[in-house]
Amino acid sequence: MRVHKLTIAAMALAAGLSLTACQNDDAGTDQGAAPPAASTASSSTGGSGSTGSDQQGGTDSEGKTPAGTGGSDGTGGTGATGGTDENGKAAKCRTDELEITAIDATVGGDDRGTVAVDLKNGGGRDCSLAGHAGVDLKTDSGTLSAERTGEPAPLVVLKDGERTTFGITYPINDSGGSGVRITGLVVTPPDETKSVTLDWPGGATLPVTDGSGTPVQVGPLGSAGQGG
């Protein structure tokens, strides 16, 4: 009888140990399956959250570009496309926008010859001119630069297709000599460095002088005769 009781007790102890072991295994499995709270928090603050997008993509938490930090859309300002400068005034006319021509405008009986130079705005926008154009005559003795008349030169604003004119006056060669032969006319619009070379439409020659004769003169924009 004693032996039978010991056997039952031993079986009960073995069953208890086996159950404890199974419970410990289950508990270890559960801990491995559930990620720690600290790992989850670390994952949410790293990677490409709103802060990361702001630093890398220049956007806020809603995906919008912050004011003042976005790229240019090319439509701001009123530069060449609008025909005005930053002060709202018509931008200056460029040489490439102007159609420049010259004709003889001498009036019979005058003691000086006159050439009228016409500048037409063909740039597709409003533009402005101020001052005197640069004028050089090409001759067989070299280049002769025209002098300014000294008259006021108002600002001229040209709409697309409009034009303005200025005059060049020069001494007529009535000396009977061959004189200085003119081979071309070079015009540089005000405030520009690019020039246009034209055929000279006036008298073929200038009188030879010692520098005390009548000079070649250029008048201000808006004038077309006798240098003014």
PDB file of C-alpha atoms in Angstrom:
ATOM      1  CA  MET A   1       0.000   0.000   0.000  1.00  0.00           C
ATOM      2  CA  ARG A   2       2.865   2.338   0.833  1.00  0.00           C
ATOM      3  CA  VAL A   3       4.482   1.706  -2.544  1.00  0.00           C
ATOM      4  CA  HIS A   4       1.268   2.533  -4.392  1.00  0.00           C
ATOM      5  CA  LYS A   5       0.908   5.872  -2.576  1.00  0.00           C
ATOM      6  CA  LEU A   6       4.488   6.850  -3.389  1.00  0.00           C
ATOM      7  CA  THR A   7       3.916   6.105  -7.070  1.00  0.00           C
ATOM      8  CA  ILE A   8       0.818   8.301  -7.213  1.00  0.00           C
ATOM      9  CA  ALA A   9       2.652  11.120  -5.444  1.00  0.00           C
ATOM     10  CA  ALA A  10       5.558  10.879  -7.864  1.00  0.00           C
ATOM     11  CA  MET A  11       3.219  11.008 -10.851  1.00  0.00           C
ATOM     12  CA  ALA A  12       1.462  14.084  -9.425  1.00  0.00           C
ATOM     13  CA  LEU A  13       4.804  15.865  -8.888  1.00  0.00           C
ATOM     14  CA  ALA A  14       5.939  15.115 -12.437  1.00  0.00           C
ATOM     15  CA  ALA A  15       2.661  16.447 -13.861  1.00  0.00           C
ATOM     16  CA  GLY A  16       3.044  19.656 -11.839  1.00  0.00           C
ATOM     17  CA  LEU A  17       6.592  20.242 -13.072  1.00  0.00           C
ATOM     18  CA  SER A  18       5.536  19.638 -16.676  1.00  0.00           C
ATOM     19  CA  LEU A  19       2.688  22.195 -16.390  1.00  0.00           C
ATOM     20  CA  THR A  20       5.030  24.815 -14.922  1.00  0.00           C
ATOM     21  CA  ALA A  21       7.475  24.313 -17.754  1.00  0.00           C
ATOM     22  CA  CYS A  22       4.734  24.761 -20.365  1.00  0.00           C
ATOM     23  CA  GLN A  23       3.571  27.988 -18.746  1.00  0.00           C
ATOM     24  CA  ASN A  24       7.107  29.408 -18.756  1.00  0.00           C
ATOM     25  CA  ASP A  25       7.483  28.577 -22.473  1.00  0.00           C
ATOM     26  CA  ASP A  26       4.190  30.338 -23.276  1.00  0.00           C
ATOM     27  CA  ALA A  27       5.251  33.408 -21.343  1.00  0.00           C
ATOM     28  CA  GLY A  28       8.557  33.600 -23.248  1.00  0.00           C
ATOM     29  CA  THR A  29       6.763  33.368 -26.569  1.00  0.00           C
ATOM     30  CA  ASP A  30       4.361  36.220 -25.666  1.00  0.00           C
ATOM     31  CA  GLN A  31       7.211  38.530 -24.664  1.00  0.00           C
ATOM     32  CA  GLY A  32       9.011  37.928 -27.922  1.00  0.00           C
ATOM     33  CA  ALA A  33       5.900  38.644 -30.027  1.00  0.00           C
ATOM     34  CA  ALA A  34       4.984  42.001 -28.496  1.00  0.00           C
ATOM     35  CA  PRO A  35       7.545  44.761 -29.381  1.00  0.00           C
ATOM     36  CA  PRO A  36       8.612  46.915 -26.444  1.00  0.00           C
ATOM     37  CA  ALA A  37       6.924  50.281 -26.122  1.00  0.00           C
ATOM     38  CA  ALA A  38      10.265  52.088 -26.413  1.00  0.00           C
ATOM     39  CA  SER A  39      10.939  50.590 -29.867  1.00  0.00           C
ATOM     40  CA  THR A  40       7.567  51.712 -31.158  1.00  0.00           C
ATOM     41  CA  ALA A  41       8.130  55.301 -29.995  1.00  0.00           C
ATOM     42  CA  SER A  42      11.568  55.412 -31.563  1.00  0.00           C
ATOM     43  CA  SER A  43      10.193  54.294 -34.909  1.00  0.00           C
ATOM     44  CA  SER A  44       7.492  56.995 -34.988  1.00  0.00           C
ATOM     45  CA  THR A  45       9.913  59.877 -34.418  1.00  0.00           C
ATOM     46  CA  GLY A  46      12.512  58.808 -36.940  1.00  0.00           C
ATOM     47  CA  GLY A  47      12.299  58.298 -40.709  1.00  0.00           C
ATOM     48  CA  SER A  48      10.232  60.644 -42.902  1.00  0.00           C
ATOM     49  CA  GLY A  49       7.951  62.433 -40.482  1.00  0.00           C
ATOM     50  CA  SER A  50       6.908  66.087 -40.872  1.00  0.00           C
ATOM     51  CA  THR A  51      10.232  67.342 -39.542  1.00  0.00           C
ATOM     52  CA  GLY A  52      12.177  65.250 -41.994  1.00  0.00           C
ATOM     53  CA  SER A  53      10.063  66.529 -44.894  1.00  0.00           C
ATOM     54  CA  ASP A  54      10.631  70.137 -43.835  1.00  0.00           C
ATOM     55  CA  GLN A  55      14.382  69.650 -43.815  1.00  0.00           C
ATOM     56  CA  GLN A  56      14.664  67.642 -46.984  1.00  0.00           C
ATOM     57  CA  GLY A  57      11.701  68.629 -49.106  1.00  0.00           C
ATOM     58  CA  GLY A  58      10.998  72.159 -47.957  1.00  0.00           C
ATOM     59  CA  THR A  59       7.349  71.344 -47.112  1.00  0.00           C
ATOM     60  CA  ASP A  60       5.263  71.627 -43.948  1.00  0.00           C
ATOM     61  CA  SER A  61       3.234  68.905 -42.276  1.00  0.00           C
ATOM     62  CA  GLU A  62       0.454  69.371 -44.846  1.00  0.00           C
ATOM     63  CA  GLY A  63       2.817  69.022 -47.784  1.00  0.00           C
ATOM     64  CA  LYS A  64       2.710  72.753 -48.643  1.00  0.00           C
ATOM     65  CA  THR A  65       5.708  74.904 -49.444  1.00  0.00           C
ATOM     66  CA  PRO A  66       6.396  77.467 -46.685  1.00  0.00           C
ATOM     67  CA  ALA A  67       5.990  81.098 -47.701  1.00  0.00           C
ATOM     68  CA  GLY A  68       9.212  82.659 -48.951  1.00  0.00           C
ATOM     69  CA  THR A  69      11.021  79.334 -49.354  1.00  0.00           C
ATOM     70  CA  GLY A  70       9.451  77.970 -52.513  1.00  0.00           C
ATOM     71  CA  GLY A  71      11.010  78.101 -55.973  1.00  0.00           C
ATOM     72  CA  SER A  72      10.363  80.855 -58.490  1.00  0.00           C
ATOM     73  CA  ASP A  73       7.511  80.357 -60.921  1.00  0.00           C
ATOM     74  CA  GLY A  74       9.004  82.832 -63.396  1.00  0.00           C
ATOM     75  CA  THR A  75       5.955  85.075 -63.333  1.00  0.00           C
ATOM     76  CA  GLY A  76       7.008  87.510 -60.619  1.00  0.00           C
ATOM     77  CA  GLY A  77       8.225  91.025 -61.323  1.00  0.00           C
ATOM     78  CA  THR A  78       7.738  93.236 -64.315  1.00  0.00           C
ATOM     79  CA  GLY A  79      10.960  92.888 -66.254  1.00  0.00           C
ATOM     80  CA  ALA A  80      11.396  92.473 -69.994  1.00  0.00           C
ATOM     81  CA  THR A  81       8.168  90.490 -70.415  1.00  0.00           C
ATOM     82  CA  GLY A  82       6.131  93.394 -69.017  1.00  0.00           C
ATOM     83  CA  GLY A  83       8.151  96.176 -70.634  1.00  0.00           C
ATOM     84  CA  THR A  84       8.817  97.932 -67.300  1.00  0.00           C
ATOM     85  CA  ASP A  85      11.693  98.021 -64.838  1.00  0.00           C
ATOM     86  CA  GLU A  86      11.523  97.554 -61.065  1.00  0.00           C
ATOM     87  CA  ASN A  87      10.280 101.130 -60.642  1.00  0.00           C
ATOM     88  CA  GLY A  88       7.366 100.612 -63.018  1.00  0.00           C
ATOM     89  CA  LYS A  89       8.961 102.647 -65.798  1.00  0.00           C
ATOM     90  CA  ALA A  90       9.400 101.470 -69.375  1.00  0.00           C
ATOM     91  CA  ALA A  91      12.645  99.523 -69.709  1.00  0.00           C
ATOM     92  CA  LYS A  92      15.243 100.991 -72.029  1.00  0.00           C
ATOM     93  CA  CYS A  93      15.198 100.101 -75.711  1.00  0.00           C
ATOM     94  CA  ARG A  94      17.826  97.625 -76.812  1.00  0.00           C
ATOM     95  CA  THR A  95      19.620  97.923 -80.132  1.00  0.00           C
ATOM     96  CA  ASP A  96      18.225  94.580 -81.287  1.00  0.00           C
ATOM     97  CA  GLU A  97      14.662  95.825 -80.668  1.00  0.00           C
ATOM     98  CA  LEU A  98      15.046  98.916 -82.834  1.00  0.00           C
ATOM     99  CA  GLU A  99      14.672  99.213 -86.586  1.00  0.00           C
ATOM    100  CA  ILE A 100      17.087 102.010 -87.505  1.00  0.00           C
ATOM    101  CA  THR A 101      17.013 103.778 -90.867  1.00  0.00           C
ATOM    102  CA  ALA A 102      18.417 107.040 -92.240  1.00  0.00           C
ATOM    103  CA  ILE A 103      17.290 109.387 -95.027  1.00  0.00           C
ATOM    104  CA  ASP A 104      18.503 112.656 -96.525  1.00  0.00           C
ATOM    105  CA  ALA A 105      16.477 115.514 -95.030  1.00  0.00           C
ATOM    106  CA  THR A 106      18.388 118.471 -96.410  1.00  0.00           C
ATOM    107  CA  VAL A 107      16.262 121.486 -97.289  1.00  0.00           C
ATOM    108  CA  GLY A 108      17.267 123.401-100.426  1.00  0.00           C
ATOM    109  CA  GLY A 109      19.090 126.622 -99.691  1.00  0.00           C
ATOM    110  CA  ASP A 110      20.431 125.562 -96.297  1.00  0.00           C
ATOM    111  CA  ASP A 111      24.122 126.001 -95.680  1.00  0.00           C
ATOM    112  CA  ARG A 112      24.234 122.684 -93.856  1.00  0.00           C
ATOM    113  CA  GLY A 113      23.131 119.246 -94.894  1.00  0.00           C
ATOM    114  CA  THR A 114      20.767 117.164 -92.736  1.00  0.00           C
ATOM    115  CA  VAL A 115      20.279 113.423 -92.333  1.00  0.00           C
ATOM    116  CA  ALA A 116      17.271 112.185 -90.339  1.00  0.00           C
ATOM    117  CA  VAL A 117      17.741 108.948 -88.405  1.00  0.00           C
ATOM    118  CA  ASP A 118      14.590 107.035 -87.538  1.00  0.00           C
ATOM    119  CA  LEU A 119      14.365 104.550 -84.640  1.00  0.00           C
ATOM    120  CA  LYS A 120      11.281 102.311 -84.641  1.00  0.00           C
ATOM    121  CA  ASN A 121      10.397 100.078 -81.712  1.00  0.00           C
ATOM    122  CA  GLY A 122       9.946  96.541 -82.997  1.00  0.00           C
ATOM    123  CA  GLY A 123      10.545  94.700 -79.709  1.00  0.00           C
ATOM    124  CA  GLY A 124       6.927  93.857 -78.924  1.00  0.00           C
ATOM    125  CA  ARG A 125       6.927  95.873 -75.696  1.00  0.00           C
ATOM    126  CA  ASP A 126       7.091  99.460 -74.492  1.00  0.00           C
ATOM    127  CA  CYS A 127      10.624 100.786 -74.158  1.00  0.00           C
ATOM    128  CA  SER A 128      12.328 104.086 -73.432  1.00  0.00           C
ATOM    129  CA  LEU A 129      15.180 106.150 -74.845  1.00  0.00           C
ATOM    130  CA  ALA A 130      16.901 109.056 -73.138  1.00  0.00           C
ATOM    131  CA  GLY A 131      19.795 111.255 -74.204  1.00  0.00           C
ATOM    132  CA  HIS A 132      21.662 111.403 -77.472  1.00  0.00           C
ATOM    133  CA  ALA A 133      22.486 108.554 -79.796  1.00  0.00           C
ATOM    134  CA  GLY A 134      26.106 107.991 -80.674  1.00  0.00           C
ATOM    135  CA  VAL A 135      26.910 108.909 -84.279  1.00  0.00           C
ATOM    136  CA  ASP A 136      30.126 108.177 -86.181  1.00  0.00           C
ATOM    137  CA  LEU A 137      30.824 108.790 -89.845  1.00  0.00           C
ATOM    138  CA  LYS A 138      33.124 106.410 -91.626  1.00  0.00           C
ATOM    139  CA  THR A 139      35.335 108.265 -94.089  1.00  0.00           C
ATOM    140  CA  ASP A 140      38.292 107.517 -96.292  1.00  0.00           C
ATOM    141  CA  SER A 141      40.374 109.417 -93.741  1.00  0.00           C
ATOM    142  CA  GLY A 142      39.131 107.515 -90.665  1.00  0.00           C
ATOM    143  CA  THR A 143      36.190 107.715 -88.295  1.00  0.00           C
ATOM    144  CA  LEU A 144      34.640 111.069 -87.460  1.00  0.00           C
ATOM    145  CA  SER A 145      32.470 111.286 -84.310  1.00  0.00           C
ATOM    146  CA  ALA A 146      29.571 113.738 -84.317  1.00  0.00           C
ATOM    147  CA  GLU A 147      29.321 116.349 -81.566  1.00  0.00           C
ATOM    148  CA  ARG A 148      26.173 116.868 -79.500  1.00  0.00           C
ATOM    149  CA  THR A 149      24.284 120.109 -79.977  1.00  0.00           C
ATOM    150  CA  GLY A 150      23.894 120.587 -76.231  1.00  0.00           C
ATOM    151  CA  GLU A 151      20.112 120.812 -76.408  1.00  0.00           C
ATOM    152  CA  PRO A 152      18.001 119.105 -73.712  1.00  0.00           C
ATOM    153  CA  ALA A 153      17.308 115.449 -74.411  1.00  0.00           C
ATOM    154  CA  PRO A 154      13.927 114.434 -72.948  1.00  0.00           C
ATOM    155  CA  LEU A 155      12.929 110.866 -72.135  1.00  0.00           C
ATOM    156  CA  VAL A 156      11.094 109.236 -75.040  1.00  0.00           C
ATOM    157  CA  VAL A 157       8.796 106.241 -74.432  1.00  0.00           C
ATOM    158  CA  LEU A 158       7.960 104.176 -77.497  1.00  0.00           C
ATOM    159  CA  LYS A 159       5.097 101.731 -77.667  1.00  0.00           C
ATOM    160  CA  ASP A 160       5.568  98.742 -79.934  1.00  0.00           C
ATOM    161  CA  GLY A 161       5.542 100.027 -83.512  1.00  0.00           C
ATOM    162  CA  GLU A 162       6.119 103.676 -82.598  1.00  0.00           C
ATOM    163  CA  ARG A 163       9.175 105.646 -83.684  1.00  0.00           C
ATOM    164  CA  THR A 164      11.279 108.678 -82.908  1.00  0.00           C
ATOM    165  CA  THR A 165      13.721 110.645 -85.039  1.00  0.00           C
ATOM    166  CA  PHE A 166      16.844 112.709 -84.517  1.00  0.00           C
ATOM    167  CA  GLY A 167      18.868 114.805 -86.897  1.00  0.00           C
ATOM    168  CA  ILE A 168      22.505 114.867 -87.964  1.00  0.00           C
ATOM    169  CA  THR A 169      23.815 118.077 -89.503  1.00  0.00           C
ATOM    170  CA  TYR A 170      27.049 118.404 -91.447  1.00  0.00           C
ATOM    171  CA  PRO A 171      28.860 121.031 -93.540  1.00  0.00           C
ATOM    172  CA  ILE A 172      28.180 120.906 -97.266  1.00  0.00           C
ATOM    173  CA  ASN A 173      31.266 120.567 -99.402  1.00  0.00           C
ATOM    174  CA  ASP A 174      31.073 123.531-101.787  1.00  0.00           C
ATOM    175  CA  SER A 175      34.815 124.130-101.884  1.00  0.00           C
ATOM    176  CA  GLY A 176      35.198 122.654-105.330  1.00  0.00           C
ATOM    177  CA  GLY A 177      37.693 120.114-104.004  1.00  0.00           C
ATOM    178  CA  SER A 178      37.262 116.379-103.676  1.00  0.00           C
ATOM    179  CA  GLY A 179      36.842 116.671 -99.896  1.00  0.00           C
ATOM    180  CA  VAL A 180      36.607 113.784 -97.432  1.00  0.00           C
ATOM    181  CA  ARG A 181      34.515 110.945 -98.779  1.00  0.00           C
ATOM    182  CA  ILE A 182      31.881 109.467 -96.409  1.00  0.00           C
ATOM    183  CA  THR A 183      31.596 105.679 -96.646  1.00  0.00           C
ATOM    184  CA  GLY A 184      29.128 104.807 -93.887  1.00  0.00           C
ATOM    185  CA  LEU A 185      27.078 105.862 -90.870  1.00  0.00           C
ATOM    186  CA  VAL A 186      27.362 104.150 -87.471  1.00  0.00           C
ATOM    187  CA  VAL A 187      24.504 104.686 -84.972  1.00  0.00           C
ATOM    188  CA  THR A 188      24.544 103.584 -81.338  1.00  0.00           C
ATOM    189  CA  PRO A 189      21.249 104.018 -79.420  1.00  0.00           C
ATOM    190  CA  PRO A 190      21.440 105.836 -76.047  1.00  0.00           C
ATOM    191  CA  ASP A 191      22.874 103.749 -73.179  1.00  0.00           C
ATOM    192  CA  GLU A 192      23.771 100.940 -75.556  1.00  0.00           C
ATOM    193  CA  THR A 193      27.112  99.537 -76.706  1.00  0.00           C
ATOM    194  CA  LYS A 194      25.881  97.661 -79.778  1.00  0.00           C
ATOM    195  CA  SER A 195      25.885  99.730 -82.976  1.00  0.00           C
ATOM    196  CA  VAL A 196      24.213  99.544 -86.371  1.00  0.00           C
ATOM    197  CA  THR A 197      26.058 100.483 -89.571  1.00  0.00           C
ATOM    198  CA  LEU A 198      23.990 102.130 -92.334  1.00  0.00           C
ATOM    199  CA  ASP A 199      24.589 103.544 -95.764  1.00  0.00           C
ATOM    200  CA  TRP A 200      25.174 107.299 -95.656  1.00  0.00           C
ATOM    201  CA  PRO A 201      22.271 109.008 -97.480  1.00  0.00           C
ATOM    202  CA  GLY A 202      23.599 112.579 -97.370  1.00  0.00           C
ATOM    203  CA  GLY A 203      26.232 114.444 -99.330  1.00  0.00           C
ATOM    204  CA  ALA A 204      29.035 112.253-100.588  1.00  0.00           C
ATOM    205  CA  THR A 205      31.858 114.343 -99.134  1.00  0.00           C
ATOM    206  CA  LEU A 206      32.759 116.754 -96.350  1.00  0.00           C
ATOM    207  CA  PRO A 207      34.956 119.795 -96.928  1.00  0.00           C
ATOM    208  CA  VAL A 208      38.558 119.511 -95.826  1.00  0.00           C
ATOM    209  CA  THR A 209      39.105 121.901 -92.897  1.00  0.00           C
ATOM    210  CA  ASP A 210      41.734 122.678 -90.311  1.00  0.00           C
ATOM    211  CA  GLY A 211      39.233 121.997 -87.530  1.00  0.00           C
ATOM    212  CA  SER A 212      37.794 125.507 -87.451  1.00  0.00           C
ATOM    213  CA  GLY A 213      34.900 124.786 -89.789  1.00  0.00           C
ATOM    214  CA  THR A 214      31.333 123.713 -89.044  1.00  0.00           C
ATOM    215  CA  PRO A 215      31.341 120.385 -87.167  1.00  0.00           C
ATOM    216  CA  VAL A 216      29.168 117.344 -87.729  1.00  0.00           C
ATOM    217  CA  GLN A 217      26.507 117.499 -85.006  1.00  0.00           C
ATOM    218  CA  VAL A 218      23.812 115.185 -83.621  1.00  0.00           C
ATOM    219  CA  GLY A 219      20.583 116.475 -82.106  1.00  0.00           C
ATOM    220  CA  PRO A 220      18.515 114.964 -79.276  1.00  0.00           C
ATOM    221  CA  LEU A 221      15.878 112.328 -79.778  1.00  0.00           C
ATOM    222  CA  GLY A 222      12.614 113.740 -81.061  1.00  0.00           C
ATOM    223  CA  SER A 223      14.285 116.198 -83.419  1.00  0.00           C
ATOM    224  CA  ALA A 224      14.877 115.763 -87.102  1.00  0.00           C
ATOM    225  CA  GLY A 225      16.334 118.925 -88.520  1.00  0.00           C
ATOM    226  CA  GLN A 226      19.328 121.200 -88.202  1.00  0.00           C
ATOM    227  CA  GLY A 227      20.651 119.272 -85.226  1.00  0.00           C
ATOM    228  CA  GLY A 228      17.625 120.131 -83.102  1.00  0.00           C
TER     229      GLY A 228
END
